[in-house]
Coordinates of N, CA and C in Angstrom, one line a residue:
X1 N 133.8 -3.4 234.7 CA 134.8 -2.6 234.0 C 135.7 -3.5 233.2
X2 N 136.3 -3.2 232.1 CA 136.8 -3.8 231.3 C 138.5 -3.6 231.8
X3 N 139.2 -4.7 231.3 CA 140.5 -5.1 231.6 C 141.7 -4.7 230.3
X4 N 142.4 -3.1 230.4 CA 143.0 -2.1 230.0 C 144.5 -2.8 229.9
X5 N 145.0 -2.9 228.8 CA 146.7 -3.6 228.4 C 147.3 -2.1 227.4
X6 N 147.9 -1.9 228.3 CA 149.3 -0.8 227.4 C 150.4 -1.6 226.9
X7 N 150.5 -1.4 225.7 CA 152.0 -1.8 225.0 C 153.0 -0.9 225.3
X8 N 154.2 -0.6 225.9 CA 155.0 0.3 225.7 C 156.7 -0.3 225.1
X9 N 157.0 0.2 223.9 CA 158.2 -0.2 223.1 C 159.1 -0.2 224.3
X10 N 159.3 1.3 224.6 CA 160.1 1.9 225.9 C 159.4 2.5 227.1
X11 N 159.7 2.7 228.3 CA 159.1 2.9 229.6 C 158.8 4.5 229.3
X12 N 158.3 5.6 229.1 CA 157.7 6.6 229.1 C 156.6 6.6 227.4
X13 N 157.1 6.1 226.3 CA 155.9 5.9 225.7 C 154.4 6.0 225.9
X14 N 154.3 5.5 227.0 CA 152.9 5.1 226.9 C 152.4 6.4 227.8
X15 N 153.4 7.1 228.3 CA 153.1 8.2 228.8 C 152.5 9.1 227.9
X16 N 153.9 9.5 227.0 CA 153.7 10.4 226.2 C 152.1 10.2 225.1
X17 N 152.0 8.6 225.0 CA 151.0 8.4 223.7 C 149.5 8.4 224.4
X18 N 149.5 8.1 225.4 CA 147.9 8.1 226.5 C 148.0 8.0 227.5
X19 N 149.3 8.6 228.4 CA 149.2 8.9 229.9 C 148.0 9.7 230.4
X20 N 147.0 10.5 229.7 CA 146.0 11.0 230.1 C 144.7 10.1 230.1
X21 N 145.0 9.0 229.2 CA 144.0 8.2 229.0 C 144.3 7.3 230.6
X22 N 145.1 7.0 230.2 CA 145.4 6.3 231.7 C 144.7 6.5 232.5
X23 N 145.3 7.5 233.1 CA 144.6 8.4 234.6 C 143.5 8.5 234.2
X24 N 142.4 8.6 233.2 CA 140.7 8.9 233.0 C 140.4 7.4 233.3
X25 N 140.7 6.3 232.6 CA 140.5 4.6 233.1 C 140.6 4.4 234.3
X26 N 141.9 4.7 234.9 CA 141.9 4.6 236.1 C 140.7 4.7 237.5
X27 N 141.2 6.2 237.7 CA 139.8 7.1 237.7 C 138.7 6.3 237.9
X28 N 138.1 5.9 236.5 CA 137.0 5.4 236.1 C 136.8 4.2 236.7
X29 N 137.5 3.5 237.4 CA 137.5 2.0 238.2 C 138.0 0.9 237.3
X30 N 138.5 1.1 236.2 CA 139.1 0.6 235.2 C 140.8 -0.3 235.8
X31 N 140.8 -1.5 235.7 CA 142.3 -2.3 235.3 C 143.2 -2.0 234.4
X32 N 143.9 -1.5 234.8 CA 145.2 -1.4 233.7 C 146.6 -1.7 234.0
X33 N 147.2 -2.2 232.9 CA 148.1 -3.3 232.9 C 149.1 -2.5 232.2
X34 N 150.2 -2.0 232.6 CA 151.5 -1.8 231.9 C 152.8 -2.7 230.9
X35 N 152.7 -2.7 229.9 CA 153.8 -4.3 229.6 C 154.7 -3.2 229.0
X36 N 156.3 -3.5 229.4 CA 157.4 -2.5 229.3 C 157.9 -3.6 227.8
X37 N 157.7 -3.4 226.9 CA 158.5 -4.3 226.2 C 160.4 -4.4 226.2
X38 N 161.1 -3.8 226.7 CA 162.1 -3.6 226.1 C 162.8 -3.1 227.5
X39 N 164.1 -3.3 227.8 CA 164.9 -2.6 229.1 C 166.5 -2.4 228.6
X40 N 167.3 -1.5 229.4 CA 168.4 -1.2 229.2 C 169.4 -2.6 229.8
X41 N 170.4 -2.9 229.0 CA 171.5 -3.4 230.3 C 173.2 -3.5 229.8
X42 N 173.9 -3.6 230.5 CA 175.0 -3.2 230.6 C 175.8 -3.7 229.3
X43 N 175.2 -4.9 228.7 CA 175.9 -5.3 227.8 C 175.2 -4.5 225.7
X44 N 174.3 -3.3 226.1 CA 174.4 -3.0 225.3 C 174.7 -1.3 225.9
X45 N 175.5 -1.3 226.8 CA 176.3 -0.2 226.5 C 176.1 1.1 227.6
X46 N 174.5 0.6 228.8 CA 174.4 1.3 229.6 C 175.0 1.5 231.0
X47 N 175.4 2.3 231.2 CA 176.4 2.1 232.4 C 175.4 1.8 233.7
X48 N 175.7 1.1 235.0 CA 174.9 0.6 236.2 C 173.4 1.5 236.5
X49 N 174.1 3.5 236.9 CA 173.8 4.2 237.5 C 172.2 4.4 236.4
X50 N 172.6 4.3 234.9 CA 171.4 4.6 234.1 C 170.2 3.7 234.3
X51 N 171.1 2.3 234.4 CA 169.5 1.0 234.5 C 169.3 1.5 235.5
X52 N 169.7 1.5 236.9 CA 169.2 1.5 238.1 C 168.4 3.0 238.1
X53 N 168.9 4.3 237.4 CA 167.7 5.5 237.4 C 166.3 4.7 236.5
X54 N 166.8 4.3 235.3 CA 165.6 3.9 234.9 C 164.7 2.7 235.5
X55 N 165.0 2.1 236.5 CA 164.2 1.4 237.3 C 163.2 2.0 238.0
X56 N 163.9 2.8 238.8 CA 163.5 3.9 239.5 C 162.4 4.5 238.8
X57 N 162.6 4.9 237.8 CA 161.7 5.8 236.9 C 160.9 5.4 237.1
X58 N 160.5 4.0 236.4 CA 159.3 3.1 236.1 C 158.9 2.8 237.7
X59 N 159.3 2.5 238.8 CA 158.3 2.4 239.9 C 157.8 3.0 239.9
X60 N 158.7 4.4 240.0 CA 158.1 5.7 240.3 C 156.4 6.5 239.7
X61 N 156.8 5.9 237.7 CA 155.9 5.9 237.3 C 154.3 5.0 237.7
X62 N 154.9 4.0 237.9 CA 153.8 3.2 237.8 C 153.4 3.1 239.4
X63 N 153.9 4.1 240.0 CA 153.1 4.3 241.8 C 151.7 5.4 241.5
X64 N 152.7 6.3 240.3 CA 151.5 7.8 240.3 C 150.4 7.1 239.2
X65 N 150.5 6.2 238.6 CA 149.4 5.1 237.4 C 148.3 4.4 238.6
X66 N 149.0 4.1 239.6 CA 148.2 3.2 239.8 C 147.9 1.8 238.7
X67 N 148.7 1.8 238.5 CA 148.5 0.2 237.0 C 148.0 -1.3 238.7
X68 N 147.5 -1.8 237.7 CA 147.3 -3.2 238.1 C 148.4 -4.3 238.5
X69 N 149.2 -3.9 237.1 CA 150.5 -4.7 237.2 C 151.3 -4.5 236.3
X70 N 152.4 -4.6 236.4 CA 153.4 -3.9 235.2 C 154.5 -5.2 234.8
X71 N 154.0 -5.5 233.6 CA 154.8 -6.4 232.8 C 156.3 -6.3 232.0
X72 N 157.3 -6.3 232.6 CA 158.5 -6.3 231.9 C 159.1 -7.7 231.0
X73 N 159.3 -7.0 229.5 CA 159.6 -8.6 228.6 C 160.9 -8.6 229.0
X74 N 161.7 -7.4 229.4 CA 163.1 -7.7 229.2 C 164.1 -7.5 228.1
X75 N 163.2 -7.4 226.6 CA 164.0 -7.5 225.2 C 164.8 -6.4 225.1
X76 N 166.1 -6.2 224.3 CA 167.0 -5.7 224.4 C 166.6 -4.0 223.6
X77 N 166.6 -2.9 224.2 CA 166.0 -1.8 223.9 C 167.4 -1.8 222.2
X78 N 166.1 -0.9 221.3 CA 167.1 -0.6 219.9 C 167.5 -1.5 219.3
X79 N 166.8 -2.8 219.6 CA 167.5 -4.3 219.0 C 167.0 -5.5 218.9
X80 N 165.3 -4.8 218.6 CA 164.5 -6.0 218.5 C 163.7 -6.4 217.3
X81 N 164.8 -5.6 216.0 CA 164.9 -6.4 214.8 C 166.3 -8.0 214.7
X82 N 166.7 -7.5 216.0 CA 167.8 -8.8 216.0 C 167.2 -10.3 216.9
X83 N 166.2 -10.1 217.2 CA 165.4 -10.9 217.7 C 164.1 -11.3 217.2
X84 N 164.2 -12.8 217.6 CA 163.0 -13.7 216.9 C 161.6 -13.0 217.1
X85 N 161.5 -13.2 216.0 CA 159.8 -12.1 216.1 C 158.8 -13.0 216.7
X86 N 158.8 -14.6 216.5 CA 157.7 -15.3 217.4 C 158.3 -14.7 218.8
X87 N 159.6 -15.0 219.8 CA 159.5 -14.7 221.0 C 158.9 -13.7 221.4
X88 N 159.0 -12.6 220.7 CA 158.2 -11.5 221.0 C 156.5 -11.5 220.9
X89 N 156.0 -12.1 219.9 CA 154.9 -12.6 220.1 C 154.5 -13.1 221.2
X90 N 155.0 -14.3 221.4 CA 155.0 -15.0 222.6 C 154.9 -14.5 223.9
X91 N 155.8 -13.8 224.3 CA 155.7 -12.9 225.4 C 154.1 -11.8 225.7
X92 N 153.9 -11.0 224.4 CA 152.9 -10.6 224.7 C 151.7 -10.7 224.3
X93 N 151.6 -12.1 223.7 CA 150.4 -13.3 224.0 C 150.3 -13.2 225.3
X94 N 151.3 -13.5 226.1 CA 150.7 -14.4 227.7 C 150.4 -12.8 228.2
X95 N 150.9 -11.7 227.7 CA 150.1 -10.6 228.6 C 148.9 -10.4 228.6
X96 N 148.3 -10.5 226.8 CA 146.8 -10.3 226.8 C 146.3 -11.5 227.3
X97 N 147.0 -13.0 227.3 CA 146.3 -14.1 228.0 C 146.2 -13.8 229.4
X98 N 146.8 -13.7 230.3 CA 147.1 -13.7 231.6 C 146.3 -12.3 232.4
X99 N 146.0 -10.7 231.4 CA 145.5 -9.9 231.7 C 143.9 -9.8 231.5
X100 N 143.2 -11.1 230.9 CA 142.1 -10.8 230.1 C 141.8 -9.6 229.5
X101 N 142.5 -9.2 228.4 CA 142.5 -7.9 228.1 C 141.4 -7.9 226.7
X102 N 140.3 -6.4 227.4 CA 139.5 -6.3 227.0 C 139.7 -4.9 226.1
X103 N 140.9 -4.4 226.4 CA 141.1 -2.9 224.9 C 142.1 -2.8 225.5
X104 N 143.0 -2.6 224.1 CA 144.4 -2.9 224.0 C 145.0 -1.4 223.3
X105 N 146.3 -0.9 224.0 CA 146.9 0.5 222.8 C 148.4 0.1 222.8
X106 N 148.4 0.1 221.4 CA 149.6 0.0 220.9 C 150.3 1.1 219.9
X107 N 151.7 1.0 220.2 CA 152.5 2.2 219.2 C 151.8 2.0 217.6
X108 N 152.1 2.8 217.2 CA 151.8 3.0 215.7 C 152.5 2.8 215.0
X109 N 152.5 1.9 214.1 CA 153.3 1.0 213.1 C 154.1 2.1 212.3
X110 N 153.4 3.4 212.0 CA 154.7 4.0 210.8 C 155.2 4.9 211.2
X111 N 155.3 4.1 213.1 CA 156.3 5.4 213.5 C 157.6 5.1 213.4
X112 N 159.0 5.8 213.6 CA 160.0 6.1 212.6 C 161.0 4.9 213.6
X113 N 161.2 4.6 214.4 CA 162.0 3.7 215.4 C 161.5 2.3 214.9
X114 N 162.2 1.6 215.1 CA 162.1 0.0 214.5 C 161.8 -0.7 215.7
X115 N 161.7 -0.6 216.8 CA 161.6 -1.2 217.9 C 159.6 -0.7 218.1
X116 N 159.5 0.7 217.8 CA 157.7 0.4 217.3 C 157.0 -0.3 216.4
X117 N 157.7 -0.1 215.6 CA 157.0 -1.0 214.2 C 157.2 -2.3 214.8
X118 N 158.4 -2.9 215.1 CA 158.2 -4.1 215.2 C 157.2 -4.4 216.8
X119 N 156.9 -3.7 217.6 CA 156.4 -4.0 218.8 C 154.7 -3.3 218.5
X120 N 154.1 -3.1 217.5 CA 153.3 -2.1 217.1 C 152.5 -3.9 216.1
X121 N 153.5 -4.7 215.5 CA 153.1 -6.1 214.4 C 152.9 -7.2 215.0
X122 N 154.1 -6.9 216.4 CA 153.5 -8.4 217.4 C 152.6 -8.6 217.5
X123 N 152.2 -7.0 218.3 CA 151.0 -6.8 219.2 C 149.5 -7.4 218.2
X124 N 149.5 -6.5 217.3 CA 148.6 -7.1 216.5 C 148.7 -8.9 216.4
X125 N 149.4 -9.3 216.3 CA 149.4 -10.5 216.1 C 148.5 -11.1 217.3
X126 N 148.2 -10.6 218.2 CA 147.9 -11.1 219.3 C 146.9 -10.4 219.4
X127 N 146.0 -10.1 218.2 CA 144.4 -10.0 218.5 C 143.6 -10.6 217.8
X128 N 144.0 -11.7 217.4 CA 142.9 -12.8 217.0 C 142.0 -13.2 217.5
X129 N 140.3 -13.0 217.0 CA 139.1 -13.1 218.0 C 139.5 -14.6 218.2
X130 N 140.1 -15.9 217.1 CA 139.7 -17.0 217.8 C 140.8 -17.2 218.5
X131 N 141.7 -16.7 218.9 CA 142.9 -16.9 219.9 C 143.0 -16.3 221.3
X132 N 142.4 -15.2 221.0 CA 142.4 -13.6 222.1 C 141.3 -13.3 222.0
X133 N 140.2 -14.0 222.5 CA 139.0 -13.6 222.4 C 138.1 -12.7 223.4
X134 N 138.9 -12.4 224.2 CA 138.2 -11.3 225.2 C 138.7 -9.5 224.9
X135 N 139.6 -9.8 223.4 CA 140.0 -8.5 222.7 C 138.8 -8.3 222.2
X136 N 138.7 -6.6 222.4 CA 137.1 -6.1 221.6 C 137.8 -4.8 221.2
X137 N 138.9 -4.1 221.6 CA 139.2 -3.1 221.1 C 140.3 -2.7 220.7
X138 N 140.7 -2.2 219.9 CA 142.7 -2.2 219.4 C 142.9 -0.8 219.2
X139 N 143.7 0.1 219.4 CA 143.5 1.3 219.5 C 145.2 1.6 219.1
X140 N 145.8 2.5 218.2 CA 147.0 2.7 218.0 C 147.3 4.3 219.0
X141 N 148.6 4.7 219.7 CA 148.6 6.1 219.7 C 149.5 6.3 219.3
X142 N 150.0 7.8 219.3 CA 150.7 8.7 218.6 C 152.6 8.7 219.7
X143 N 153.6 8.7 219.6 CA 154.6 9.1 220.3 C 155.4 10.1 220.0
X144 N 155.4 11.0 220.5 CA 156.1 12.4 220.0 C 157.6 12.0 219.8
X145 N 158.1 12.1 218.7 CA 159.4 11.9 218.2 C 160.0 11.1 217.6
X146 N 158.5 10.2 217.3 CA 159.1 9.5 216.5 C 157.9 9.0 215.7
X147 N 156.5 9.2 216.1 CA 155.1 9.0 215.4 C 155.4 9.9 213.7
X148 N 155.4 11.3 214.3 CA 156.0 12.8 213.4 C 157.0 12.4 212.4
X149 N 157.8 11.4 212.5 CA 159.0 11.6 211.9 C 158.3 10.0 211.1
X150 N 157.6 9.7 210.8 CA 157.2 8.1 210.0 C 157.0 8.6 208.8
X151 N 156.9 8.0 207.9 CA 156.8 7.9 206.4 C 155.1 8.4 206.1
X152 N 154.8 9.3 205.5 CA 153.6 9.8 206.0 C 153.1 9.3 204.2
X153 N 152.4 8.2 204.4 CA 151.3 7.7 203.1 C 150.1 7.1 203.7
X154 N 149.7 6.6 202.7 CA 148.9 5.5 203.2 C 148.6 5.1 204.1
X155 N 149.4 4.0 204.2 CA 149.4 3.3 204.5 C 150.2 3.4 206.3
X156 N 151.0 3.9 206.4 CA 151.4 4.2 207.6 C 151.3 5.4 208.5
X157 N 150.6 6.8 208.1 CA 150.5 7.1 208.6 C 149.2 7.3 209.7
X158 N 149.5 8.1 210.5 CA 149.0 7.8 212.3 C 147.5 9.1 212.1
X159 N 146.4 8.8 211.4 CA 145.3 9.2 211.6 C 144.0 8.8 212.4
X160 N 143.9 9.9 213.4 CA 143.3 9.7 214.4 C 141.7 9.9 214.2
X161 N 141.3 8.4 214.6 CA 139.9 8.6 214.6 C 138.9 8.7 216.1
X162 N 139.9 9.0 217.5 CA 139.7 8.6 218.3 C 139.9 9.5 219.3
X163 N 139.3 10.3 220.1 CA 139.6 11.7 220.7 C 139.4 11.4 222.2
X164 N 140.1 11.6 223.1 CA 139.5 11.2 224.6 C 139.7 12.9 225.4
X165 N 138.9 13.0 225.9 CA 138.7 14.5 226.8 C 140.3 14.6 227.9
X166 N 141.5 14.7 227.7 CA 141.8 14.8 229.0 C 142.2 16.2 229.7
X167 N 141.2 16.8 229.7 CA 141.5 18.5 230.2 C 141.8 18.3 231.5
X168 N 141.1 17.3 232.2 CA 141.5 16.7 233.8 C 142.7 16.3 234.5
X169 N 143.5 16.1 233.8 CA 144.2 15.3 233.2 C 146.1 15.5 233.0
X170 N 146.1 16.7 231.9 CA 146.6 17.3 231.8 C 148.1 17.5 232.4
X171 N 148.0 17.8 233.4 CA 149.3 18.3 234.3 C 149.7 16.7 234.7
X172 N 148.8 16.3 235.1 CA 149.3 14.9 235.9 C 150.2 14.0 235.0
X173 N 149.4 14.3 233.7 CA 150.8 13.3 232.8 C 151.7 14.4 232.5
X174 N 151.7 15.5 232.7 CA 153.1 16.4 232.1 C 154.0 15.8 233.6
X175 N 153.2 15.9 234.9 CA 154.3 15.4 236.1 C 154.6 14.1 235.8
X176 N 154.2 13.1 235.5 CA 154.5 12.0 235.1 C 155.7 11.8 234.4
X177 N 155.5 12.6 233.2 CA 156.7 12.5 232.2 C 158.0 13.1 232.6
X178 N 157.8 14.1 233.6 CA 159.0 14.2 234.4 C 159.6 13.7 234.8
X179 N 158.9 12.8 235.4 CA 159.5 11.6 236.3 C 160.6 11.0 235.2
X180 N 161.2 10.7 234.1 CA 161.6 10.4 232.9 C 162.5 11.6 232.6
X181 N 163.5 11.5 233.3 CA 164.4 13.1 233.1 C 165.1 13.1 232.1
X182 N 165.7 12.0 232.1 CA 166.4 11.7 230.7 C 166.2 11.9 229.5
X183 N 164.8 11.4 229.6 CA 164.0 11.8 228.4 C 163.7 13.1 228.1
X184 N 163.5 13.8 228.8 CA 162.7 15.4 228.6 C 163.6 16.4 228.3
X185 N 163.5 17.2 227.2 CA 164.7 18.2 227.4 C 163.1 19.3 227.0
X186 N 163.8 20.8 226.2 CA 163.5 21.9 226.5 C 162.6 22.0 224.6
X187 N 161.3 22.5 224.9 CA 161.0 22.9 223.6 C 162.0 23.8 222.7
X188 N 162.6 23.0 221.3 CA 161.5 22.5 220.6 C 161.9 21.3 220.6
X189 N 162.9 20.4 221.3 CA 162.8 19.3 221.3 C 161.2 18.4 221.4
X190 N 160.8 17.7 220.7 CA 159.7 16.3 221.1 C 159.2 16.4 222.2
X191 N 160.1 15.8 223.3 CA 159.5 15.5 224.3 C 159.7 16.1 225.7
X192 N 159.4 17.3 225.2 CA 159.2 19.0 226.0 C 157.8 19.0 227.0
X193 N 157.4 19.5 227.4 CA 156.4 19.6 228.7 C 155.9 20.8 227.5
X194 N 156.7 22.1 226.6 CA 155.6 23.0 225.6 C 155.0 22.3 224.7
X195 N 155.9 21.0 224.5 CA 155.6 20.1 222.9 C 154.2 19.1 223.5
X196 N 154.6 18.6 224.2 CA 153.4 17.8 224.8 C 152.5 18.1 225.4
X197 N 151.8 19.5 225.5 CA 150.8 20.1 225.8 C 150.2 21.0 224.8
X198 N 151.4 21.4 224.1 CA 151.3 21.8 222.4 C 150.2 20.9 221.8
X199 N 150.6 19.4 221.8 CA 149.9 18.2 221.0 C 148.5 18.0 221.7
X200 N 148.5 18.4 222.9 CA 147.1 18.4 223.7 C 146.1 19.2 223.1
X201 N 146.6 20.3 222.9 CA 145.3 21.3 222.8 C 145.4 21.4 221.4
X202 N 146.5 21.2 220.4 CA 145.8 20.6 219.1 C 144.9 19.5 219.4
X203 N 145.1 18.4 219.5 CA 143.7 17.5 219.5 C 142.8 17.9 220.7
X204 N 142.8 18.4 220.8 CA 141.6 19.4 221.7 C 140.7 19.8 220.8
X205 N 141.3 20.6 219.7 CA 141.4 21.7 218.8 C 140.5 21.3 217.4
X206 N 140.7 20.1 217.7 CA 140.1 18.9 216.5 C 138.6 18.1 217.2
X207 N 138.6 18.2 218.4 CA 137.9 17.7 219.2 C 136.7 18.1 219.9
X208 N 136.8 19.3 220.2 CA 136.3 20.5 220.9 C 136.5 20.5 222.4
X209 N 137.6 20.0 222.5 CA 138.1 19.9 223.9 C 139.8 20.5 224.3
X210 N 139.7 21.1 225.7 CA 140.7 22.0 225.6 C 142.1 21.1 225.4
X211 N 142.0 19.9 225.7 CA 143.0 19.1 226.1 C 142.7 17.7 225.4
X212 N 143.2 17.0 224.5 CA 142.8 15.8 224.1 C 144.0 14.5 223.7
X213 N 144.0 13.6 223.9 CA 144.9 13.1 222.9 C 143.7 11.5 221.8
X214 N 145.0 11.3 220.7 CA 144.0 11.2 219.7 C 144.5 9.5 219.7
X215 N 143.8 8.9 218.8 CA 144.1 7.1 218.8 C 143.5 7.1 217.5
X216 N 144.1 6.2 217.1 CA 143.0 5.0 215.7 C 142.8 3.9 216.1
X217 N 141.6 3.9 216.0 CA 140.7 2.7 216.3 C 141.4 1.6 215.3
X218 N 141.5 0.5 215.1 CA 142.1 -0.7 214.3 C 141.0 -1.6 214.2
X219 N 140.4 -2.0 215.5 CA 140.0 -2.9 215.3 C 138.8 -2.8 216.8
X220 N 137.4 -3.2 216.2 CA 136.7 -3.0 217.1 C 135.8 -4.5 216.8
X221 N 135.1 -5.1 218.1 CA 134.6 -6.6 217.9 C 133.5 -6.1 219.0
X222 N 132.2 -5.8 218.1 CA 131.1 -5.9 219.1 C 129.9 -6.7 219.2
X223 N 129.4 -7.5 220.4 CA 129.1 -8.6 220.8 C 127.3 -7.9 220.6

């Protein structure tokens, strides 16, 4: 089985963009590796009780994942255009080095937050066959609230060529994203339990599957 690396800008991201995919890898006898790029702390403005819920979160999350291992960079959440773009590289070099990561999902570059784009350009940086050579698959996803809201051309927008079945699936990442209270308010906000099951059974819809979420393939290296 092949060795699974999630990018996540922020800690429910990777929920909202392929927490279904998750749990099907999983499942499947598949490794998968969580990397949190980004954390809250006091000196940009979160008070104790929020880092410590959001700690919480993320165990919590990553007990019902089952992940392999969960990689926190630490970089300053909302502020990682103020930061050296090699460090960030750097850091998630040694995840795909250290994970032997064999398919990689990352945020989508023209989504509307700067902390994707810029965590969306690292990442790529760190799929060079002659650097990262056990990379074979690069896959972007979609993140409700901020994918929607990107500059929709070209060149940046989030076209999916990539449809995974998760009718199985389903509920377990809507419980998941719960877990993330903070995050969730009430349709028609984004990141709703109606919105995020809404976006399911559209790419279902696209799919022929009741329940789907969608990816763009980037970059495929077959041996």
């Amino acid at each position: 089985m092949s060795n699974v690396v999630i990018i996540a800008p922020h800690a429910d991201d990777e929920t909202l963009g392929c927490g279904g995919t998750i749990l099907k890898y999983v499942r499947e006898g598949y490794k998968v590796y969580w990397v949190i790029v980004t954390s809250m702390t006091e000196e940009l403005g979160f008070s104790k009780e929020r880092i410590n819920n959001r700690e919480s979160e993320i165990e919590d999350a990553a007990d019902e994942y089952k992940f392999e291992k969960v990689f926190k960079l630490e970089f300053p959440t909302m502020e990682l255009d103020r930061i050296p773009f090699k460090d960030l590289v750097d850091k998630i070099s040694r995840c795909i080095i250290d994970t032997k990561c064999e398919i990689l999902y990352i945020p989508n570059y023209g989504d509307i937050h700067s902390d994707h784009r810029i965590v969306s350009e690292a990442s790529l940086c760190c799929t060079k066959w002659f650097r990262y050579n056990t990379v074979k698959k690069v896959y972007a996803y979609e993140t409700l609230s901020e994918t929607e809201f990107g500059i929709n051309n070209s060149l940046e927008s989030f076209r999916p060529n990539v449809f995974i079945n998760i009718e199985d699936f389903i509920e377990k990442k809507l419980e998941i994203m719960g877990i993330f209270k903070s995050e969730v308010g009430r349709a028609p906000f984004p990141r709703s339990e109606d919105v995020v099951r809404g976006l399911s059974i559209f790419r279902g819809g696209a799919s022929g599957y009741k329940n789907a979420e969608a990816f763009m393939l980037l970059r495929e290296r077959i041996e």
